[in-house]
Coordinates of C-alpha atoms in Angstrom, one line a residue:
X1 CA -76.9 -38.3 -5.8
X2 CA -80.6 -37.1 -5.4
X3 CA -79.3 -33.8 -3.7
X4 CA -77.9 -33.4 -7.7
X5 CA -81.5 -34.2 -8.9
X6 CA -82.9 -31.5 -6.8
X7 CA -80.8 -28.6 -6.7
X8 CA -80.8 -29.6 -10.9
X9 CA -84.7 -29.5 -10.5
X10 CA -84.6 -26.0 -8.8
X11 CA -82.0 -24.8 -11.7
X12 CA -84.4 -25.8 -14.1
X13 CA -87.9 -24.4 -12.6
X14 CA -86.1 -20.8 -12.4
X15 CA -85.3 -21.0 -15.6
X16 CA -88.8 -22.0 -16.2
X17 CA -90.3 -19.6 -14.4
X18 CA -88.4 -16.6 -15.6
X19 CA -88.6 -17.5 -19.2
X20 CA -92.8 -17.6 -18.0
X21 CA -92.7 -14.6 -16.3
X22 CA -90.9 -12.8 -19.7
X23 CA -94.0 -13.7 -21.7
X24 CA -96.2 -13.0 -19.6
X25 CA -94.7 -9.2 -20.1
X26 CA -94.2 -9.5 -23.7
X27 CA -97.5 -10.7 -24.1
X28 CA -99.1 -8.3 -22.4
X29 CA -97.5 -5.2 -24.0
X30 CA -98.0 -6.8 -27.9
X31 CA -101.5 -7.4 -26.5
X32 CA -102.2 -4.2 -25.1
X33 CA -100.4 -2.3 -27.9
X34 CA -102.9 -4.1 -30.5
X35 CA -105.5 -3.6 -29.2
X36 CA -105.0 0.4 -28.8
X37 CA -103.4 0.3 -32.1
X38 CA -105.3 -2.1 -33.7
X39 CA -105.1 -2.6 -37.6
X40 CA -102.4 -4.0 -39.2
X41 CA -99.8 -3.8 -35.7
X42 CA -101.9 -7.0 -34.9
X43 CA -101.4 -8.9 -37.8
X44 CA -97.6 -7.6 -38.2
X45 CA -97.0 -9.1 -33.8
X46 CA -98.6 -12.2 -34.9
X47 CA -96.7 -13.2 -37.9
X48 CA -93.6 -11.6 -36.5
X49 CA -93.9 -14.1 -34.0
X50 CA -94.8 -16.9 -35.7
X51 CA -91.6 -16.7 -38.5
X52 CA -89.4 -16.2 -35.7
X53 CA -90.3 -19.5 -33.9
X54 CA -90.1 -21.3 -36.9
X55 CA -86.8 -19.7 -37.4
X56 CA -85.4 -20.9 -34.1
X57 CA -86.9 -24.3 -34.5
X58 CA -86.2 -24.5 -38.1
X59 CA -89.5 -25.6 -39.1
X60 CA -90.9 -25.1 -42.6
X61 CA -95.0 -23.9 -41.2
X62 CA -97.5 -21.2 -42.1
X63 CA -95.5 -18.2 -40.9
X64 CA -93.0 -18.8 -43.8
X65 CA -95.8 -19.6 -46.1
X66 CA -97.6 -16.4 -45.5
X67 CA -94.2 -14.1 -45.4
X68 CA -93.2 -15.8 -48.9
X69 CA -96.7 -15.0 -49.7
X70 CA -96.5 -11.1 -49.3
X71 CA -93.3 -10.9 -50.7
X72 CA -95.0 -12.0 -53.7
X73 CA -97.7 -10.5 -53.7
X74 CA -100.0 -13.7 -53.8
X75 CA -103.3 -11.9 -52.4
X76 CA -105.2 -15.6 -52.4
X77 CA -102.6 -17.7 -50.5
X78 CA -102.2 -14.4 -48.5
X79 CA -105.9 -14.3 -47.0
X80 CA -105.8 -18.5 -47.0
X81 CA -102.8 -18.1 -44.9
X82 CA -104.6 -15.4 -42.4
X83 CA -107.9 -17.8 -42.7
X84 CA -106.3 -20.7 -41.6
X85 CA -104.3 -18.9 -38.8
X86 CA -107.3 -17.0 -37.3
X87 CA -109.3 -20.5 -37.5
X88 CA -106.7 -22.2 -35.3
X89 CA -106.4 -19.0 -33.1
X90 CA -110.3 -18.9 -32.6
X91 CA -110.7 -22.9 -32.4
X92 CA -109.9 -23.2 -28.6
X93 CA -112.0 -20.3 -27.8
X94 CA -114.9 -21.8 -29.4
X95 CA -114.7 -25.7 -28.2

């Protein structure tokens, strides 16, 4: 029985350490790309990003807010929106 328990343990930390691994690259490339690019390609990765975990997780958070937002043109929930994300994105760096 705890041979199961292990060989499901290694199952699961490959699948761990790939999906890490894949980020890690992903990351990196958004990352780099942004900061060459700069501009508006950040804020698009970002709040590509952020809609498409809520999508997956089916949570109702700021990445719908702000897309709803510039498909409405709301230019005051639309810099709240981008104020409140790069507060929370700055927050860690600072404390």
């Amino acid at each position: 029985m705890y041979s199961r328990v292990l060989f499901g343990g290694q199952v699961s930390l490959l699948i761990a350490l790939t999906v890490n691994i894949c980020s890690l690259i992903i990351g990196t490339l958004v990352g780099v790309l942004g900061g060459y690019f700069g501009g508006w390609l950040d804020l698009g990765f970002f709040l590509g990003r952020v809609v498409l975990v809520e999508a997956v997780f089916s949570w109702n958070g700021l990445g719908k807010l702000a897309l709803s937002a510039i498909g409405n043109v709301d230019t005051p929930l639309i810099m709240g929106t981008v104020l409140v994300a790069a507060a929370l994105w700055c927050l860690p760096i600072f404390l």
